[in-house]
Amino acid sequence: MDKLVASAEAAADLAGAVIRPLFRSALLVEAKGDASPVTEADRGAERALREHIARHHPDHGVIGEEYGPDRADAEWVWVLDPIDGTRAFVTGRPLFGTLIALLHRGRPVLGLIDQPATGERWIGVEGRRTIFRGPFGGAIGCRPCPELSTAELASTSPDIFPPGQDAGFMALRRAVRRTSWGGDCYIYGLIALGLLDVVVDATMKPWDWAALVPVVEGAGGRVTDHAGRPLTLESEGDVLAVGDPALLPACTSLLSV
C-alpha cells in the first residue's frame, strides 16, 4: 500500500502543477450538461492523472469526472475528480481540491484530498491513521461531539437537496448549533481536523465521495449515505459524514423525515 500512496501523491503533484498557474487567471468557462462550470484546468489535470496511472498502473481501471470510465470492472480502480469545487475555483476561492481515490473490488481503500493553492493535503488509507500536511497547522483527529445541539454542520449548498430530501436536512439544521455553507471536499478535510462535526450533501457522484471515506474514517469519523449505509458505486449520491460516530443515529433519524 505504501507504493500506492506514493503514486497517488505523485499524481496529485502532477495535477497541482496544471491547476496552480490557472487559479485566479482568466479562464474560458464552458457549461457541462449539468450546467456546472468546466475549465481547461479540470481537463488538463485529469489528463495528467490518467497518464500517470496508465504509466505506473496499466492493469488498473479509472473512473474520472471529465473523461468517464476505463476498465471500471478491474480489481483496482482509481476514481478521480481533478477539481472538486469548480465554482470555487473559477471565482478565486481556495475551497476546492483534487480528489484521488483507489477502490479495491469496489471499496475505497485509499483517498487523497489535495488543495494545490494552499499546499494542504489529506491522505487516508483503510486501517491507518489519516495524515495531514499543510502550512497553517492543524492536527488529524475528529473531535468528540455526542450531542447534536453542540455540533457544527456544513453543506456544499442549500440548493443541492432534491425534493424529498430537503425536509430532512432542514430538520437536522434546526437541531445543530450552527450551519455553514460551501467548501465541497474541503469541509470533509475540516471534519478530519476536528473543526466541523457533520457534513451532509446530496446528488454526489463516486468521484465526489470516494476519496473522502478513507480520509474521514482514518481520523475517527464515519461516512455513509443518509440512512447510515456504507457508500458503494450503486449508492444514490446522498452523503453523510460525522466526526463523532455517536452522532450517526440522530443524524440518520432526522434525515429520514
Short mmCIF file of C-alpha atoms in Angstrom, two decimals:
data_model
loop_
_atom_site.label_atom_id
_atom_site.label_comp_id
_atom_site.label_asym_id
_atom_site.label_seq_id
_atom_site.Cartn_x
_atom_site.Cartn_y
_atom_site.Cartn_z
CA MET A 1 0.00 0.00 0.00
CA ASP A 2 2.89 2.41 0.66
CA LYS A 3 3.82 2.32 -3.02
CA LEU A 4 0.24 3.10 -4.00
CA VAL A 5 0.15 6.02 -1.57
CA ALA A 6 3.39 7.37 -3.05
CA SER A 7 1.92 7.00 -6.52
CA ALA A 8 -1.24 8.87 -5.51
CA GLU A 9 0.87 11.69 -4.08
CA ALA A 10 2.95 11.88 -7.24
CA ALA A 11 -0.24 12.03 -9.29
CA ALA A 12 -1.57 14.85 -7.09
CA ASP A 13 1.68 16.77 -7.61
CA LEU A 14 1.23 16.48 -11.38
CA ALA A 15 -2.37 17.68 -11.21
CA GLY A 16 -1.38 20.57 -8.96
CA ALA A 17 1.25 21.68 -11.46
CA VAL A 18 -1.54 22.03 -14.02
CA ILE A 19 -4.01 23.74 -11.69
CA ARG A 20 -1.91 26.32 -9.84
CA PRO A 21 -0.92 28.50 -12.84
CA LEU A 22 -4.59 28.74 -13.83
CA PHE A 23 -6.00 29.60 -10.42
CA ARG A 24 -7.30 33.20 -10.38
CA SER A 25 -6.36 33.62 -14.04
CA ALA A 26 -8.66 34.47 -16.93
CA LEU A 27 -10.26 31.17 -17.83
CA LEU A 28 -12.62 30.19 -20.55
CA VAL A 29 -15.54 28.68 -18.70
CA GLU A 30 -17.86 26.37 -20.58
CA ALA A 31 -21.09 24.72 -19.50
CA LYS A 32 -21.38 21.00 -18.90
CA GLY A 33 -24.58 19.11 -19.44
CA ASP A 34 -25.39 19.58 -15.75
CA ALA A 35 -24.65 23.33 -16.05
CA SER A 36 -21.60 23.16 -13.78
CA PRO A 37 -18.54 25.10 -14.93
CA VAL A 38 -15.64 23.28 -16.50
CA THR A 39 -12.29 24.78 -17.41
CA GLU A 40 -9.10 23.80 -19.08
CA ALA A 41 -7.75 23.17 -15.58
CA ASP A 42 -10.24 20.34 -14.95
CA ARG A 43 -9.43 18.62 -18.21
CA GLY A 44 -5.69 19.18 -18.10
CA ALA A 45 -5.41 17.95 -14.52
CA GLU A 46 -7.40 14.79 -15.23
CA ARG A 47 -5.27 14.06 -18.29
CA ALA A 48 -2.16 14.33 -16.11
CA LEU A 49 -3.69 11.97 -13.55
CA ARG A 50 -4.73 9.41 -16.18
CA GLU A 51 -1.37 9.48 -17.90
CA HIS A 52 0.37 8.81 -14.59
CA ILE A 53 -1.95 5.89 -13.80
CA ALA A 54 -1.58 4.41 -17.27
CA ARG A 55 2.20 4.58 -16.99
CA HIS A 56 2.54 3.19 -13.47
CA HIS A 57 -0.57 1.01 -13.08
CA PRO A 58 -1.50 -0.26 -16.54
CA ASP A 59 -3.67 -3.06 -15.15
CA HIS A 60 -5.82 -0.70 -13.05
CA GLY A 61 -9.11 0.84 -14.10
CA VAL A 62 -10.07 4.52 -13.93
CA ILE A 63 -13.29 6.42 -13.35
CA GLY A 64 -12.94 10.17 -13.85
CA GLU A 65 -15.36 13.07 -13.88
CA GLU A 66 -14.13 14.59 -17.12
CA TYR A 67 -13.32 11.56 -19.29
CA GLY A 68 -15.53 8.80 -17.89
CA PRO A 69 -14.74 5.16 -17.08
CA ASP A 70 -11.97 2.94 -18.44
CA ARG A 71 -11.92 -0.70 -17.27
CA ALA A 72 -14.20 0.17 -14.35
CA ASP A 73 -14.64 -3.56 -13.64
CA ALA A 74 -10.95 -4.04 -12.79
CA GLU A 75 -9.92 -5.27 -9.33
CA TRP A 76 -8.23 -1.93 -8.61
CA VAL A 77 -9.92 1.25 -9.87
CA TRP A 78 -8.78 4.86 -9.45
CA VAL A 79 -11.59 7.39 -9.02
CA LEU A 80 -10.65 10.95 -9.96
CA ASP A 81 -12.09 14.42 -9.57
CA PRO A 82 -9.43 16.85 -10.83
CA ILE A 83 -11.16 19.88 -9.32
CA ASP A 84 -13.90 19.21 -6.82
CA GLY A 85 -15.46 22.63 -6.31
CA THR A 86 -15.00 24.13 -9.75
CA ARG A 87 -17.32 27.01 -8.89
CA ALA A 88 -14.99 27.98 -6.06
CA PHE A 89 -12.02 27.61 -8.39
CA VAL A 90 -13.38 29.88 -11.11
CA THR A 91 -14.37 32.55 -8.56
CA GLY A 92 -10.95 32.56 -6.92
CA ARG A 93 -11.86 30.88 -3.62
CA PRO A 94 -9.38 28.24 -2.35
CA LEU A 95 -12.20 25.93 -1.21
CA PHE A 96 -11.68 23.31 -3.88
CA GLY A 97 -9.47 20.27 -4.14
CA THR A 98 -8.19 17.43 -6.26
CA LEU A 99 -9.67 14.10 -5.21
CA ILE A 100 -7.86 10.83 -5.86
CA ALA A 101 -9.31 7.56 -4.60
CA LEU A 102 -8.37 3.94 -5.11
CA LEU A 103 -11.05 1.27 -4.92
CA HIS A 104 -10.27 -2.39 -4.32
CA ARG A 105 -13.17 -4.51 -5.54
CA GLY A 106 -15.45 -1.50 -5.20
CA ARG A 107 -14.36 -0.43 -1.70
CA PRO A 108 -12.42 2.81 -1.11
CA VAL A 109 -9.09 1.82 0.44
CA LEU A 110 -7.08 4.98 -0.31
CA GLY A 111 -8.21 8.57 -0.50
CA LEU A 112 -6.35 11.83 -1.05
CA ILE A 113 -7.64 15.40 -0.83
CA ASP A 114 -5.15 17.91 -2.23
CA GLN A 115 -5.58 21.69 -2.11
CA PRO A 116 -2.95 22.80 -4.61
CA ALA A 117 -3.31 26.54 -3.95
CA THR A 118 -2.79 26.38 -0.19
CA GLY A 119 -0.48 23.36 -0.08
CA GLU A 120 -2.76 21.30 2.18
CA ARG A 121 -3.07 17.56 1.70
CA TRP A 122 -5.02 14.82 3.48
CA ILE A 123 -4.11 11.15 2.89
CA GLY A 124 -6.39 8.38 4.13
CA VAL A 125 -5.73 4.65 3.96
CA GLU A 126 -8.09 1.97 5.18
CA GLY A 127 -6.95 0.73 8.61
CA ARG A 128 -4.48 3.59 9.12
CA ARG A 129 -4.49 6.99 10.76
CA THR A 130 -5.11 9.78 8.27
CA ILE A 131 -2.13 12.04 7.53
CA PHE A 132 -2.41 15.82 7.10
CA ARG A 133 0.22 18.18 5.77
CA GLY A 134 -0.23 21.93 5.49
CA PRO A 135 1.29 25.32 6.23
CA PHE A 136 -1.39 26.52 8.64
CA GLY A 137 -1.19 23.92 11.37
CA GLY A 138 -3.94 21.52 12.29
CA ALA A 139 -3.85 18.03 13.73
CA ILE A 140 -5.72 14.98 12.48
CA GLY A 141 -8.45 13.73 14.75
CA CYS A 142 -12.22 14.13 14.72
CA ARG A 143 -13.40 15.79 17.92
CA PRO A 144 -15.86 14.31 20.42
CA CYS A 145 -19.36 15.72 19.91
CA PRO A 146 -22.00 13.35 21.28
CA GLU A 147 -24.85 15.90 21.16
CA LEU A 148 -26.29 17.46 18.00
CA SER A 149 -27.08 20.65 19.91
CA THR A 150 -23.35 21.44 20.08
CA ALA A 151 -22.49 20.29 16.55
CA GLU A 152 -21.13 22.40 13.71
CA LEU A 153 -22.88 21.40 10.47
CA ALA A 154 -21.73 22.19 6.93
CA SER A 155 -23.01 21.51 3.44
CA THR A 156 -21.89 22.43 -0.04
CA SER A 157 -25.10 24.33 -0.87
CA PRO A 158 -28.72 24.56 0.29
CA ASP A 159 -29.75 24.04 -3.33
CA ILE A 160 -28.31 20.55 -3.77
CA PHE A 161 -31.09 18.72 -1.95
CA PRO A 162 -33.76 17.38 -4.29
CA PRO A 163 -37.44 17.33 -3.31
CA GLY A 164 -37.93 14.74 -0.60
CA GLN A 165 -34.51 15.29 0.99
CA ASP A 166 -34.71 18.96 1.83
CA ALA A 167 -37.15 18.45 4.73
CA GLY A 168 -34.80 16.03 6.46
CA PHE A 169 -31.86 18.36 6.04
CA MET A 170 -33.85 21.28 7.46
CA ALA A 171 -34.80 19.14 10.47
CA LEU A 172 -31.12 18.37 11.04
CA ARG A 173 -30.19 22.00 10.57
CA ARG A 174 -32.62 23.04 13.30
CA ALA A 175 -31.08 20.53 15.69
CA VAL A 176 -27.45 21.66 15.44
CA ARG A 177 -25.62 24.61 16.91
CA ARG A 178 -24.71 26.31 13.63
CA THR A 179 -24.69 25.69 9.86
CA SER A 180 -22.17 26.93 7.30
CA TRP A 181 -22.23 26.66 3.53
CA GLY A 182 -19.71 25.91 0.81
CA GLY A 183 -16.43 24.09 0.67
CA ASP A 184 -17.10 20.90 -1.31
CA CYS A 185 -14.37 18.36 -0.43
CA TYR A 186 -12.58 20.88 1.79
CA ILE A 187 -15.21 20.66 4.52
CA TYR A 188 -14.66 16.91 4.78
CA GLY A 189 -11.00 17.64 5.42
CA LEU A 190 -12.10 20.01 8.20
CA ILE A 191 -14.08 17.20 9.84
CA ALA A 192 -10.86 15.16 9.86
CA LEU A 193 -9.12 18.10 11.58
CA GLY A 194 -11.79 18.28 14.28
CA LEU A 195 -13.13 21.66 13.12
CA LEU A 196 -16.56 20.52 11.91
CA ASP A 197 -18.82 17.78 13.23
CA VAL A 198 -21.34 16.94 10.49
CA VAL A 199 -21.39 17.34 6.71
CA VAL A 200 -24.46 16.49 4.64
CA ASP A 201 -24.58 16.52 0.85
CA ALA A 202 -26.70 15.04 -1.92
CA THR A 203 -26.52 14.24 -5.64
CA MET A 204 -22.86 13.28 -5.31
CA LYS A 205 -21.09 11.03 -7.82
CA PRO A 206 -18.45 8.42 -6.92
CA TRP A 207 -15.64 10.84 -7.81
CA ASP A 208 -17.14 13.32 -5.31
CA TRP A 209 -17.14 10.97 -2.30
CA ALA A 210 -14.76 8.02 -2.84
CA ALA A 211 -11.62 9.82 -1.64
CA LEU A 212 -13.43 11.29 1.37
CA VAL A 213 -14.26 7.96 3.02
CA PRO A 214 -10.70 6.86 3.98
CA VAL A 215 -9.76 10.42 4.98
CA VAL A 216 -12.66 10.96 7.41
CA GLU A 217 -12.75 7.40 8.74
CA GLY A 218 -8.98 7.37 9.25
CA ALA A 219 -9.47 10.38 11.53
CA GLY A 220 -12.09 8.58 13.62
CA GLY A 221 -15.28 9.62 11.81
CA ARG A 222 -17.83 7.85 9.64
CA VAL A 223 -19.05 8.41 6.08
CA THR A 224 -22.32 6.82 4.97
CA ASP A 225 -25.43 7.56 2.98
CA HIS A 226 -28.30 9.38 4.67
CA ALA A 227 -29.63 6.09 6.03
CA GLY A 228 -26.30 5.15 7.61
CA ARG A 229 -25.36 2.57 4.98
CA PRO A 230 -21.84 2.24 3.54
CA LEU A 231 -21.34 4.08 0.25
CA THR A 232 -20.94 1.97 -2.88
CA LEU A 233 -20.82 2.63 -6.60
CA GLU A 234 -24.55 1.85 -6.60
CA SER A 235 -25.38 4.45 -3.91
CA GLU A 236 -27.81 7.19 -4.89
CA GLY A 237 -25.48 10.08 -4.08
CA ASP A 238 -26.64 11.21 -0.63
CA VAL A 239 -23.66 11.53 1.71
CA LEU A 240 -23.43 11.99 5.47
CA ALA A 241 -20.15 12.44 7.32
CA VAL A 242 -19.88 12.67 11.10
CA GLY A 243 -16.79 13.28 13.16
CA ASP A 244 -18.16 11.54 16.24
CA PRO A 245 -19.83 8.22 15.31
CA ALA A 246 -22.18 8.76 18.27
CA LEU A 247 -23.96 11.39 16.13
CA LEU A 248 -24.82 8.93 13.37
CA PRO A 249 -28.15 7.58 14.74
CA ALA A 250 -29.54 11.05 15.45
CA CYS A 251 -28.47 12.35 12.03
CA THR A 252 -29.94 9.44 10.08
CA SER A 253 -33.18 9.67 12.06
CA LEU A 254 -33.65 13.35 11.21
CA LEU A 255 -32.61 12.94 7.58
CA SER A 256 -35.38 10.38 7.15
CA VAL A 257 -38.05 12.98 8.00
#
